Short mmCIF file of C-alpha atoms in Angstrom, two decimals:
data_model
loop_
_atom_site.label_atom_id
_atom_site.label_comp_id
_atom_site.label_asym_id
_atom_site.label_seq_id
_atom_site.Cartn_x
_atom_site.Cartn_y
_atom_site.Cartn_z
CA MET A 1 -18.69 49.67 -26.42
CA ASP A 2 -20.73 46.91 -24.77
CA ALA A 3 -24.46 46.31 -25.13
CA ASN A 4 -25.42 48.27 -22.03
CA GLN A 5 -23.43 51.30 -23.14
CA LEU A 6 -24.98 51.10 -26.60
CA ALA A 7 -28.45 50.76 -25.07
CA ASP A 8 -27.91 53.90 -23.01
CA LYS A 9 -26.80 55.83 -26.07
CA LEU A 10 -29.75 54.60 -28.17
CA ALA A 11 -32.16 55.43 -25.35
CA GLN A 12 -31.03 59.07 -25.44
CA ARG A 13 -32.15 59.27 -29.08
CA LEU A 14 -35.20 56.96 -29.20
CA GLY A 15 -36.37 56.89 -25.59
CA ALA A 16 -35.65 54.20 -23.01
CA GLU A 17 -39.02 52.48 -23.62
CA GLN A 18 -38.00 51.71 -27.22
CA ILE A 19 -34.90 49.74 -26.22
CA VAL A 20 -35.56 46.12 -25.19
CA ARG A 21 -33.02 44.80 -22.72
CA ASP A 22 -35.02 41.99 -21.11
CA GLU A 23 -33.44 38.64 -22.01
CA THR A 24 -36.71 36.69 -22.29
CA GLU A 25 -38.17 39.25 -24.67
CA ARG A 26 -34.96 39.46 -26.68
CA ALA A 27 -34.94 35.67 -27.04
CA LEU A 28 -38.24 35.85 -28.94
CA PHE A 29 -36.50 38.03 -31.55
CA GLY A 30 -33.90 35.28 -31.99
CA MET A 31 -36.57 32.88 -33.28
CA ASP A 32 -38.46 32.52 -36.52
CA VAL A 33 -41.38 30.21 -37.28
CA TYR A 34 -39.02 27.26 -37.77
CA GLU A 35 -36.23 27.51 -35.21
CA ALA A 36 -34.41 29.43 -32.52
CA ALA A 37 -31.04 30.88 -33.46
CA LYS A 38 -27.86 29.99 -31.60
CA PHE A 39 -27.56 33.65 -30.57
CA VAL A 40 -29.97 36.01 -28.81
CA PRO A 41 -29.90 39.66 -29.97
CA ALA A 42 -27.89 41.84 -27.62
CA LEU A 43 -30.67 44.44 -27.86
CA VAL A 44 -33.94 45.06 -29.69
CA VAL A 45 -34.56 48.60 -30.91
CA ARG A 46 -37.93 50.03 -32.03
CA PRO A 47 -37.51 53.21 -34.12
CA GLY A 48 -40.61 55.26 -34.87
CA SER A 49 -39.52 57.16 -37.99
CA THR A 50 -37.00 57.13 -40.81
CA GLU A 51 -34.92 59.66 -38.91
CA GLU A 52 -34.86 57.50 -35.78
CA LEU A 53 -34.08 54.40 -37.85
CA ALA A 54 -31.16 56.13 -39.57
CA ALA A 55 -29.78 57.39 -36.25
CA ALA A 56 -30.10 53.94 -34.67
CA VAL A 57 -28.34 52.17 -37.55
CA ARG A 58 -25.54 54.73 -37.47
CA MET A 59 -24.97 54.25 -33.74
CA ILE A 60 -25.21 50.46 -33.87
CA THR A 61 -22.76 49.92 -36.70
CA ALA A 62 -20.36 52.53 -35.31
CA ALA A 63 -20.32 50.56 -32.06
CA ASP A 64 -19.23 47.42 -33.94
CA PHE A 65 -22.59 45.66 -33.65
CA ALA A 66 -24.53 44.08 -36.52
CA VAL A 67 -27.95 45.42 -37.54
CA VAL A 68 -30.64 42.78 -38.14
CA PRO A 69 -33.96 44.13 -39.53
CA ARG A 70 -37.18 42.31 -38.61
CA GLY A 71 -40.75 42.83 -39.79
CA ALA A 72 -43.48 40.73 -38.20
CA GLY A 73 -41.35 37.62 -37.73
CA MET A 74 -43.58 35.37 -39.87
CA SER A 75 -40.82 33.87 -42.05
CA TYR A 76 -38.95 30.59 -41.60
CA THR A 77 -35.64 30.76 -43.45
CA GLY A 78 -33.48 32.51 -40.86
CA GLY A 79 -33.67 35.87 -42.60
CA TYR A 80 -33.75 37.90 -39.40
CA LEU A 81 -31.94 35.50 -37.08
CA PRO A 82 -28.68 36.87 -35.62
CA VAL A 83 -25.43 35.05 -36.34
CA SER A 84 -23.41 36.55 -33.48
CA ASP A 85 -24.02 37.84 -29.97
CA ARG A 86 -23.03 41.34 -31.13
CA SER A 87 -26.27 41.80 -33.05
CA VAL A 88 -29.06 44.34 -32.56
CA THR A 89 -32.49 43.54 -33.96
CA ILE A 90 -34.40 46.43 -35.50
CA ASP A 91 -38.09 45.83 -34.78
CA MET A 92 -39.99 47.77 -37.47
CA SER A 93 -43.42 47.45 -35.86
CA ARG A 94 -43.66 51.14 -34.81
CA MET A 95 -43.02 52.37 -38.36
CA ASP A 96 -46.55 51.50 -39.46
CA ARG A 97 -47.98 54.64 -41.03
CA VAL A 98 -49.61 54.97 -44.43
CA LEU A 99 -47.88 58.21 -45.41
CA GLU A 100 -49.60 59.20 -48.64
CA ILE A 101 -52.38 57.95 -50.90
CA ASN A 102 -52.00 59.84 -54.18
CA ARG A 103 -55.15 59.24 -56.21
CA ASP A 104 -54.12 61.58 -59.02
CA ASP A 105 -50.74 59.98 -59.67
CA MET A 106 -51.75 56.45 -58.60
CA TYR A 107 -49.29 55.55 -55.91
CA VAL A 108 -49.28 54.92 -52.16
CA ARG A 109 -46.33 55.54 -49.87
CA VAL A 110 -46.00 53.59 -46.62
CA GLU A 111 -43.55 52.95 -43.84
CA ALA A 112 -42.01 49.50 -44.01
CA GLY A 113 -43.74 48.27 -40.85
CA VAL A 114 -47.26 48.68 -42.27
CA THR A 115 -49.09 45.36 -42.52
CA TRP A 116 -50.86 44.29 -45.68
CA ALA A 117 -54.12 44.26 -43.75
CA LYS A 118 -53.64 47.86 -42.62
CA LEU A 119 -52.88 49.02 -46.15
CA HIS A 120 -55.93 47.13 -47.43
CA ASP A 121 -58.11 48.90 -44.86
CA ALA A 122 -56.61 52.30 -45.71
CA LEU A 123 -57.45 51.83 -49.39
CA SER A 124 -60.85 50.18 -48.87
CA ASP A 125 -62.91 53.34 -49.50
CA THR A 126 -60.82 54.71 -52.35
CA GLY A 127 -61.68 52.28 -55.14
CA LEU A 128 -57.94 51.63 -55.49
CA ARG A 129 -55.51 48.87 -54.54
CA THR A 130 -51.96 47.77 -55.19
CA PRO A 131 -51.62 45.16 -58.00
CA MET A 132 -50.35 42.42 -55.65
CA TRP A 133 -52.26 43.36 -52.51
CA GLY A 134 -51.26 40.98 -49.76
CA THR A 135 -49.89 37.72 -48.48
CA LEU A 136 -51.83 35.01 -46.66
CA SER A 137 -50.14 36.12 -43.43
CA GLY A 138 -51.03 39.76 -44.13
CA LEU A 139 -52.79 40.24 -40.80
CA ARG A 140 -49.30 40.44 -39.27
CA ALA A 141 -46.86 40.35 -42.20
CA THR A 142 -45.38 43.73 -43.10
CA ILE A 143 -44.79 45.31 -46.47
CA GLY A 144 -41.10 45.75 -45.67
CA GLY A 145 -40.81 42.08 -44.82
CA GLY A 146 -42.62 41.15 -48.02
CA LEU A 147 -40.22 43.28 -50.05
CA SER A 148 -37.17 41.84 -48.32
CA GLN A 149 -38.34 38.25 -48.78
CA ASN A 150 -40.35 38.82 -51.96
CA SER A 151 -43.80 37.31 -51.66
CA ILE A 152 -46.95 36.42 -53.54
CA PHE A 153 -50.62 35.74 -53.29
CA PHE A 154 -53.59 38.06 -53.72
CA GLY A 155 -53.32 39.42 -57.27
CA SER A 156 -50.17 37.44 -58.09
CA GLY A 157 -51.82 35.41 -60.84
CA LEU A 158 -52.00 38.57 -62.95
CA TYR A 159 -49.49 40.96 -61.42
CA GLY A 160 -46.63 38.84 -60.12
CA THR A 161 -44.75 39.32 -56.87
CA THR A 162 -44.67 42.08 -54.29
CA ALA A 163 -41.56 43.43 -56.00
CA ASP A 164 -43.50 43.93 -59.25
CA SER A 165 -45.74 46.48 -57.52
CA VAL A 166 -42.89 48.67 -56.21
CA LEU A 167 -42.08 52.13 -57.59
CA GLY A 168 -39.36 53.13 -55.14
CA LEU A 169 -37.88 52.85 -51.66
CA GLU A 170 -36.09 54.77 -48.97
CA VAL A 171 -33.33 52.54 -47.59
CA VAL A 172 -31.14 53.20 -44.58
CA LEU A 173 -27.62 52.03 -45.39
CA ALA A 174 -24.96 50.71 -43.01
CA ASP A 175 -23.55 54.17 -42.28
CA GLY A 176 -26.99 55.57 -41.44
CA SER A 177 -27.42 57.47 -44.69
CA VAL A 178 -30.83 57.32 -46.39
CA LEU A 179 -30.87 56.24 -50.04
CA PRO A 180 -33.96 57.08 -52.14
CA THR A 181 -34.53 54.95 -55.25
CA GLY A 182 -36.67 55.33 -58.35
CA SER A 183 -37.78 58.78 -59.46
CA ALA A 184 -37.55 60.01 -55.84
CA ALA A 185 -33.76 59.89 -56.26
CA VAL A 186 -34.11 62.88 -58.59
CA VAL A 187 -33.91 66.22 -56.80
CA GLY A 188 -37.42 67.64 -56.43
CA ALA A 189 -39.21 64.65 -58.01
CA GLN A 190 -42.14 62.62 -56.65
CA PRO A 191 -41.86 58.83 -56.20
CA PHE A 192 -44.10 58.23 -59.21
CA MET A 193 -41.84 56.05 -61.38
CA ARG A 194 -39.43 53.18 -60.80
CA TRP A 195 -37.35 53.57 -63.90
CA TYR A 196 -34.66 56.24 -64.37
CA GLY A 197 -31.38 54.74 -65.40
CA PRO A 198 -30.28 51.50 -63.67
CA ASP A 199 -32.89 49.95 -61.40
CA LEU A 200 -31.51 50.74 -57.94
CA THR A 201 -34.83 49.74 -56.38
CA GLY A 202 -34.39 46.15 -57.53
CA LEU A 203 -31.16 45.76 -55.56
CA PHE A 204 -33.10 45.94 -52.29
CA LEU A 205 -36.00 43.66 -53.24
CA GLY A 206 -35.63 40.04 -52.22
CA ASP A 207 -32.33 40.83 -50.43
CA THR A 208 -33.59 39.75 -46.97
CA GLY A 209 -32.24 43.03 -45.64
CA ALA A 210 -28.66 42.22 -46.66
CA PHE A 211 -28.02 45.56 -48.39
CA GLY A 212 -29.88 47.96 -46.10
CA VAL A 213 -32.95 48.51 -43.93
CA LYS A 214 -36.06 49.51 -45.84
CA ALA A 215 -37.68 52.56 -44.22
CA THR A 216 -40.46 53.42 -46.68
CA ALA A 217 -41.87 51.97 -49.88
CA THR A 218 -43.93 53.47 -52.69
CA LEU A 219 -46.28 51.07 -54.48
CA LYS A 220 -48.35 51.35 -57.63
CA LEU A 221 -52.10 51.78 -57.40
CA ILE A 222 -54.66 50.39 -59.83
CA LEU A 223 -58.45 50.51 -59.92
CA ALA A 224 -59.91 47.87 -57.63
CA ALA A 225 -62.08 45.18 -59.20
CA THR A 226 -65.83 45.53 -58.76
CA GLU A 227 -66.87 42.12 -60.14
CA THR A 228 -65.54 38.79 -58.91
CA ARG A 229 -66.19 35.15 -59.75
CA PHE A 230 -64.71 32.01 -58.24
CA LEU A 231 -63.85 28.61 -59.65
CA SER A 232 -62.84 25.32 -58.00
CA VAL A 233 -62.02 22.21 -60.01
CA ALA A 234 -61.08 18.65 -59.02
CA PHE A 235 -58.41 16.67 -60.89
CA GLU A 236 -57.49 13.02 -60.65
CA GLU A 237 -53.75 13.58 -61.05
CA SER A 238 -51.17 16.36 -61.02
CA THR A 239 -50.11 16.40 -64.67
CA SER A 240 -53.53 17.56 -65.88
CA LEU A 241 -53.80 20.00 -63.00
CA TYR A 242 -50.48 21.67 -63.84
CA ALA A 243 -51.37 21.83 -67.52
CA ALA A 244 -54.62 23.61 -66.66
CA MET A 245 -52.88 26.05 -64.30
CA ALA A 246 -50.27 26.89 -66.93
CA ALA A 247 -52.97 27.52 -69.55
CA LEU A 248 -54.87 29.83 -67.20
CA ALA A 249 -51.69 31.77 -66.50
CA ARG A 250 -50.72 32.12 -70.16
CA GLU A 251 -54.12 33.58 -71.01
CA GLN A 252 -54.05 35.97 -68.00
CA LEU A 253 -57.45 34.81 -66.81
CA VAL A 254 -57.14 34.63 -63.03
CA SER A 255 -55.96 36.90 -60.22
CA GLU A 256 -55.07 33.93 -58.06
CA SER A 257 -54.60 30.33 -59.07
CA PHE A 258 -53.56 27.84 -56.40
CA ALA A 259 -53.83 24.10 -55.95
CA PHE A 260 -53.74 21.52 -53.15
CA ASP A 261 -52.48 17.98 -53.32
CA PRO A 262 -54.29 15.23 -51.33
CA GLY A 263 -51.99 15.66 -48.32
CA LEU A 264 -52.60 19.40 -48.00
CA GLN A 265 -56.33 18.96 -48.48
CA GLN A 266 -56.41 16.39 -45.70
CA GLN A 267 -54.74 18.81 -43.31
CA ARG A 268 -57.06 21.68 -44.24
CA LEU A 269 -60.15 19.55 -43.74
CA LYS A 270 -59.04 18.57 -40.23
CA ARG A 271 -59.66 22.15 -39.18
CA ALA A 272 -63.11 23.51 -38.35
CA SER A 273 -65.64 23.33 -41.16
CA LEU A 274 -65.45 26.23 -43.55
CA GLY A 275 -69.22 26.45 -43.50
CA SER A 276 -69.37 26.81 -39.72
CA ASP A 277 -66.76 29.54 -39.44
CA LEU A 278 -68.84 32.64 -38.67
CA LYS A 279 -65.99 35.04 -39.43
CA ALA A 280 -65.50 33.43 -42.82
CA LEU A 281 -69.21 33.62 -43.54
CA LYS A 282 -69.31 37.27 -42.55
CA GLY A 283 -66.46 37.98 -44.94
CA VAL A 284 -68.24 36.19 -47.78
CA VAL A 285 -71.49 38.07 -47.13
CA THR A 286 -69.88 41.51 -46.96
CA GLY A 287 -67.52 40.93 -49.87
CA GLN A 288 -70.07 40.32 -52.64
CA GLY A 289 -71.00 43.87 -53.58
CA SER A 290 -74.65 43.73 -52.51
CA LEU A 291 -76.42 42.46 -49.42
CA LEU A 292 -78.73 40.10 -51.34
CA LYS A 293 -75.87 38.55 -53.31
CA GLY A 294 -73.80 38.31 -50.15
CA VAL A 295 -76.51 36.50 -48.22
CA LEU A 296 -77.05 34.06 -51.08
CA GLU A 297 -73.32 33.33 -51.42
CA GLY A 298 -72.95 32.97 -47.66
CA ALA A 299 -75.83 30.49 -47.61
CA LYS A 300 -74.13 28.43 -50.31
CA VAL A 301 -70.95 28.28 -48.26
CA ALA A 302 -72.84 27.24 -45.13
CA VAL A 303 -74.76 24.50 -46.93
CA ALA A 304 -71.70 23.16 -48.76
CA GLY A 305 -69.59 22.91 -45.60
CA ARG A 306 -66.66 20.72 -46.58
CA ARG A 307 -68.49 17.67 -47.90
CA PHE A 308 -67.77 18.67 -51.49
CA MET A 309 -64.08 17.72 -50.93
CA ASP A 310 -64.79 14.14 -49.83
CA ASP A 311 -63.84 12.48 -53.13
CA VAL A 312 -61.37 15.09 -54.41
CA LYS A 313 -57.72 14.17 -55.00
CA TRP A 314 -56.09 17.30 -56.44
CA SER A 315 -57.95 20.61 -56.41
CA LEU A 316 -57.48 23.91 -58.23
CA HIS A 317 -58.96 27.17 -56.91
CA ALA A 318 -59.07 30.44 -58.84
CA THR A 319 -60.44 33.97 -58.70
CA VAL A 320 -61.50 35.91 -61.77
CA GLU A 321 -62.08 39.65 -61.36
CA GLY A 322 -62.54 42.88 -63.26
CA ARG A 323 -64.67 46.00 -63.54
CA ASP A 324 -67.28 44.75 -66.01
CA ALA A 325 -69.70 41.94 -65.18
CA ASP A 326 -69.97 40.59 -68.73
CA TYR A 327 -66.20 40.60 -69.17
CA VAL A 328 -65.65 38.77 -65.88
CA LYS A 329 -68.27 36.18 -66.80
CA ARG A 330 -66.58 35.54 -70.16
CA MET A 331 -63.21 35.17 -68.46
CA ALA A 332 -64.65 32.77 -65.88
CA ASP A 333 -66.35 30.73 -68.59
CA ARG A 334 -63.07 30.51 -70.49
CA ALA A 335 -61.20 29.45 -67.34
CA ARG A 336 -63.83 26.78 -66.65
CA ALA A 337 -63.59 25.48 -70.23
CA ILE A 338 -59.79 25.20 -69.99
CA CYS A 339 -60.04 23.17 -66.81
CA VAL A 340 -62.63 20.83 -68.32
CA GLN A 341 -60.47 20.39 -71.43
CA HIS A 342 -57.68 19.16 -69.16
CA GLY A 343 -59.86 16.63 -67.40
CA GLY A 344 -61.09 18.78 -64.51
CA ARG A 345 -64.46 18.45 -62.77
CA GLU A 346 -66.00 21.59 -61.31
CA ILE A 347 -66.77 21.48 -57.58
CA GLU A 348 -68.18 23.92 -55.04
CA ASN A 349 -66.10 27.14 -55.02
CA THR A 350 -66.15 27.60 -51.24
CA ILE A 351 -62.37 27.73 -50.72
CA PRO A 352 -61.49 30.70 -52.99
CA LYS A 353 -64.68 32.46 -51.95
CA VAL A 354 -63.83 32.23 -48.25
CA MET A 355 -60.19 33.16 -48.82
CA ARG A 356 -61.25 36.33 -50.63
CA GLY A 357 -63.97 37.01 -48.07
CA THR A 358 -61.43 36.85 -45.21
CA PRO A 359 -58.11 37.53 -46.97
CA PHE A 360 -56.12 38.22 -43.82
CA GLY A 361 -57.33 35.58 -41.42
CA PRO A 362 -55.77 34.37 -38.17
CA LEU A 363 -52.27 32.94 -38.51
CA ILE A 364 -53.31 29.45 -37.48
CA SER A 365 -51.50 27.77 -40.38
CA MET A 366 -48.10 28.23 -38.75
CA LEU A 367 -48.98 25.04 -36.86
CA GLY A 368 -50.91 21.90 -37.78
CA PRO A 369 -54.61 21.38 -37.00
CA VAL A 370 -54.01 20.23 -33.40
CA GLY A 371 -50.69 21.95 -32.78
CA GLU A 372 -48.20 19.93 -34.84
CA ARG A 373 -45.11 21.69 -36.11
CA TRP A 374 -45.29 23.04 -39.66
CA ILE A 375 -42.63 24.03 -42.16
CA PRO A 376 -42.55 24.41 -45.97
CA VAL A 377 -39.83 24.46 -48.61
CA HIS A 378 -40.41 25.69 -52.15
CA GLY A 379 -39.10 26.20 -55.65
CA LEU A 380 -40.08 28.43 -58.57
CA MET A 381 -39.88 27.13 -62.12
CA PRO A 382 -41.16 27.86 -65.63
CA LEU A 383 -44.84 27.06 -66.19
CA SER A 384 -44.09 23.99 -68.28
CA GLN A 385 -41.90 22.27 -65.70
CA GLY A 386 -44.48 21.38 -63.05
CA PRO A 387 -44.92 17.71 -64.04
CA ARG A 388 -41.17 17.09 -64.27
CA LEU A 389 -40.48 18.57 -60.85
CA GLN A 390 -43.48 16.80 -59.31
CA ALA A 391 -42.14 13.46 -60.50
CA ALA A 392 -38.78 14.21 -58.88
CA LEU A 393 -40.45 15.22 -55.59
CA ASP A 394 -42.61 12.10 -55.62
CA ALA A 395 -39.49 9.99 -56.08
CA LEU A 396 -37.82 11.75 -53.13
CA TRP A 397 -40.78 11.06 -50.81
CA ALA A 398 -40.93 7.44 -51.99
CA GLN A 399 -37.25 7.00 -51.22
CA HIS A 400 -37.87 7.99 -47.60
CA ALA A 401 -41.40 6.63 -47.25
CA ASP A 402 -40.60 4.19 -44.44
CA ALA A 403 -38.89 6.84 -42.28
CA ILE A 404 -41.68 9.36 -42.99
CA ALA A 405 -44.28 6.83 -41.87
CA GLN A 406 -42.24 5.74 -38.84
CA HIS A 407 -42.07 9.29 -37.50
CA GLY A 408 -45.66 10.18 -38.39
CA ILE A 409 -44.68 13.00 -40.73
CA VAL A 410 -47.39 14.28 -43.06
CA VAL A 411 -46.28 15.71 -46.41
CA GLY A 412 -48.56 17.96 -48.44
CA GLN A 413 -48.06 20.37 -51.29
CA LEU A 414 -49.24 23.76 -52.53
CA ALA A 415 -48.90 25.01 -56.12
CA VAL A 416 -49.37 28.64 -57.20
CA THR A 417 -48.93 30.40 -60.53
CA VAL A 418 -47.10 33.74 -60.67
CA ALA A 419 -48.11 36.06 -63.54
CA THR A 420 -47.61 34.52 -67.00
CA ASN A 421 -44.23 32.91 -66.52
CA ALA A 422 -43.74 30.99 -63.27
CA MET A 423 -45.17 28.28 -61.06
CA LEU A 424 -44.34 27.69 -57.40
CA LEU A 425 -44.35 24.21 -55.88
CA GLU A 426 -44.23 24.18 -52.08
CA PRO A 427 -43.95 20.89 -50.18
CA ILE A 428 -45.14 21.25 -46.58
CA PHE A 429 -44.32 19.08 -43.56
CA TRP A 430 -46.31 18.54 -40.36
CA TRP A 431 -44.98 16.49 -37.45
CA GLU A 432 -45.51 16.10 -33.72
CA SER A 433 -42.94 18.10 -31.79
CA ASP A 434 -42.82 20.90 -29.24
CA ARG A 435 -43.75 24.46 -30.16
CA LEU A 436 -41.49 27.49 -29.94
CA PRO A 437 -42.35 30.41 -27.66
CA LEU A 438 -42.75 32.48 -30.84
CA HIS A 439 -45.74 30.33 -31.83
CA ASP A 440 -47.44 30.97 -28.52
CA ARG A 441 -46.82 34.71 -28.75
CA ALA A 442 -48.08 34.98 -32.33
CA LEU A 443 -51.18 32.82 -31.87
CA GLY A 444 -52.23 34.03 -28.43
CA ALA A 445 -53.03 32.21 -25.21
CA GLU A 446 -56.71 31.60 -26.04
CA PHE A 447 -55.92 29.77 -29.27
CA VAL A 448 -52.91 27.89 -27.90
CA ALA A 449 -55.01 26.60 -24.98
CA ASN A 450 -56.93 24.40 -27.43
CA LEU A 451 -53.79 22.83 -28.95
CA THR A 452 -52.01 19.64 -27.97
CA ASP A 453 -48.71 20.18 -26.16
CA PHE A 454 -46.45 17.69 -27.92
CA PRO A 455 -43.13 16.69 -26.33
CA ALA A 456 -39.81 17.39 -27.99
CA ASN A 457 -39.17 15.00 -30.88
CA PRO A 458 -35.55 15.39 -32.02
CA ALA A 459 -35.61 12.34 -34.31
CA ALA A 460 -38.58 13.67 -36.30
CA ASP A 461 -37.07 17.18 -36.25
CA ALA A 462 -33.88 15.83 -37.80
CA LEU A 463 -35.76 13.89 -40.46
CA VAL A 464 -37.79 16.96 -41.49
CA HIS A 465 -34.58 18.99 -41.65
CA MET A 466 -33.00 16.35 -43.89
CA LEU A 467 -36.06 16.19 -46.16
CA ARG A 468 -36.15 19.99 -46.54
CA LYS A 469 -32.46 20.04 -47.38
CA ALA A 470 -32.91 17.23 -49.91
CA ALA A 471 -35.84 19.09 -51.50
CA ALA A 472 -33.80 22.31 -51.70
CA GLU A 473 -30.96 20.41 -53.40
CA LEU A 474 -33.47 18.88 -55.80
CA PHE A 475 -34.83 22.35 -56.63
CA LEU A 476 -31.29 23.59 -57.23
CA ALA A 477 -30.57 20.66 -59.56
CA HIS A 478 -33.68 21.54 -61.57
CA GLY A 479 -32.75 25.21 -61.99
CA CYS A 480 -35.40 26.58 -59.61
CA THR A 481 -35.30 29.92 -57.84
CA HIS A 482 -36.74 30.90 -54.45
CA PHE A 483 -38.49 33.56 -52.42
CA GLN A 484 -37.54 34.03 -48.75
CA ILE A 485 -33.90 33.18 -49.38
CA GLY A 486 -32.79 34.36 -45.95
CA LYS A 487 -29.92 32.33 -44.58
CA SER A 488 -31.36 28.98 -45.69
CA TYR A 489 -31.51 28.47 -49.43
CA PRO A 490 -28.18 27.87 -51.26
CA TYR A 491 -28.29 31.20 -53.08
CA ARG A 492 -24.57 31.59 -53.52
CA GLN A 493 -24.09 27.98 -54.61
CA GLY A 494 -26.71 28.32 -57.30
CA LEU A 495 -25.48 31.55 -58.91
CA ARG A 496 -23.10 31.72 -61.82
CA PRO A 497 -19.74 33.22 -60.74
CA GLU A 498 -20.32 36.37 -62.79
CA ALA A 499 -23.58 37.07 -60.97
CA TRP A 500 -22.11 36.34 -57.54
CA ARG A 501 -19.25 38.82 -58.13
CA VAL A 502 -21.83 41.55 -58.72
CA VAL A 503 -23.71 40.64 -55.53
CA GLU A 504 -20.47 40.71 -53.54
CA GLY A 505 -19.52 44.00 -55.16
CA VAL A 506 -22.80 45.64 -54.20
CA LYS A 507 -22.38 44.43 -50.61
CA ALA A 508 -18.83 45.75 -50.48
CA LEU A 509 -19.94 49.16 -51.77
CA LEU A 510 -22.89 49.54 -49.40
CA ASP A 511 -21.64 47.66 -46.32
CA SER A 512 -17.93 46.89 -46.57
CA GLU A 513 -17.70 45.58 -42.98
CA CYS A 514 -20.82 43.40 -43.30
CA ARG A 515 -22.69 45.10 -40.47
CA VAL A 516 -26.18 44.79 -42.03
CA ASN A 517 -27.77 41.36 -41.52
CA PRO A 518 -24.61 39.29 -41.91
CA GLY A 519 -25.27 35.83 -43.28
CA SER A 520 -28.20 36.76 -45.50
CA LEU A 521 -27.73 35.62 -49.09
CA GLY A 522 -24.58 33.82 -47.86
CA LEU A 523 -22.66 37.10 -47.72
CA ALA A 524 -20.90 36.52 -44.40
CA PRO A 525 -18.30 33.72 -44.38
CA GLY A 526 -19.31 30.70 -42.38
CA THR A 527 -22.86 31.81 -41.55
CA ASN A 528 -24.91 30.57 -44.49
CA ARG A 529 -27.07 27.71 -43.19
CA SER A 530 -28.42 24.84 -45.20
CA VAL A 531 -32.18 24.41 -45.26
#
């Protein structure tokens, strides 16, 4: 069966308007934020329900095509890029319903194409939220994508990753069957509990869609915080900063704890002033619990602008929250004391305040301040290992300092703590080179019109690629793990043989002909890319 024949068959089940045949449109689905794949999907299919998704997967794999699931397309490690011209991309954007909010049993069930912002809005009047409640790209990023890649941010300082909030899934397997996991796998049971025997749910979290296509997810609910305080602290060097972040994490004091190095701060401050951003101010005003408090906090942000960062080298930003004002104050005071003990100097808390006030802002960070290309690479390590890994990264940048300067590449770094046991270090690169059509589509014509159109810069592109690969190898040598494994990070190379045999065995059981997202996790021979 060729692509046109398959398209006709899929159209009979889903409707012709849900099958994308246009080559220009299909090409966009062969790109991520970093690069365009060698292959363009033969078709793009947009199912609108679990039943349609299951039928589509069954038809596609039976026709000897690969199935490649895609959420919002905001990732950058090749996770949804096709590795052959006989690939069909499953666009999950139509499966965006919040199916059930169960206040009595404290769970929410959603289709995988729901964005974090949409879920946040759906829960806004309930007094409830999920423990980890969104990524920075949550305006577009989907819950299914977050579960496939694993992800962090809002709430991660206390509650860990997206995966830690999951109770169960419905997954469409390669043959089109629908697998329920967690307590929903029990005949007649609700999806109220993750644990019943072996954790089948965990197999499909962080798999980049290699084992199946997530159709629905059930997430825990907790009571939303009613009191919030913010803390920003300047540090002269990274060792003290990482020690403070680790101490905050161990004592479970903060819902988010993130830090910028001087390079990342410089890039952030090139953008419009935080104090002059009316949308940010509106978010601060409306997010403070009372109008008077909101107006006062908004005024502080406007007055502070960004001048408070002028003499800051490394900066730590944290959010403390809870349901009792006295308790939150004590926690914030303790967090402040820890930072001071480690040599920190408190500064204006505009950055965490604005980020909480507008948690799902425009996706402008996928490019630099004036339109430069942007790409990160990251590693996760134990809390105590931040200084050791930072020294190794600093040595890597020093080794290539002349080439970095020659090509005008800017290197910055983000650090984030994850629950009580992990820290993420994420080097970020900006360089002048041409944008991808995906950038223009995601950001919109009005925003793109104000950016610089840089010419192609293959020499700088190649240097950034080499630096990312070197950083990934450095992370591997230091025993780090990763989110967003996709087809980029050396997952297979880093696993012990015993673990890899289990991964291969699961793939063989669920998808013996490797029809579901071949190449992810290095499971298809010859298709695993290097970073």
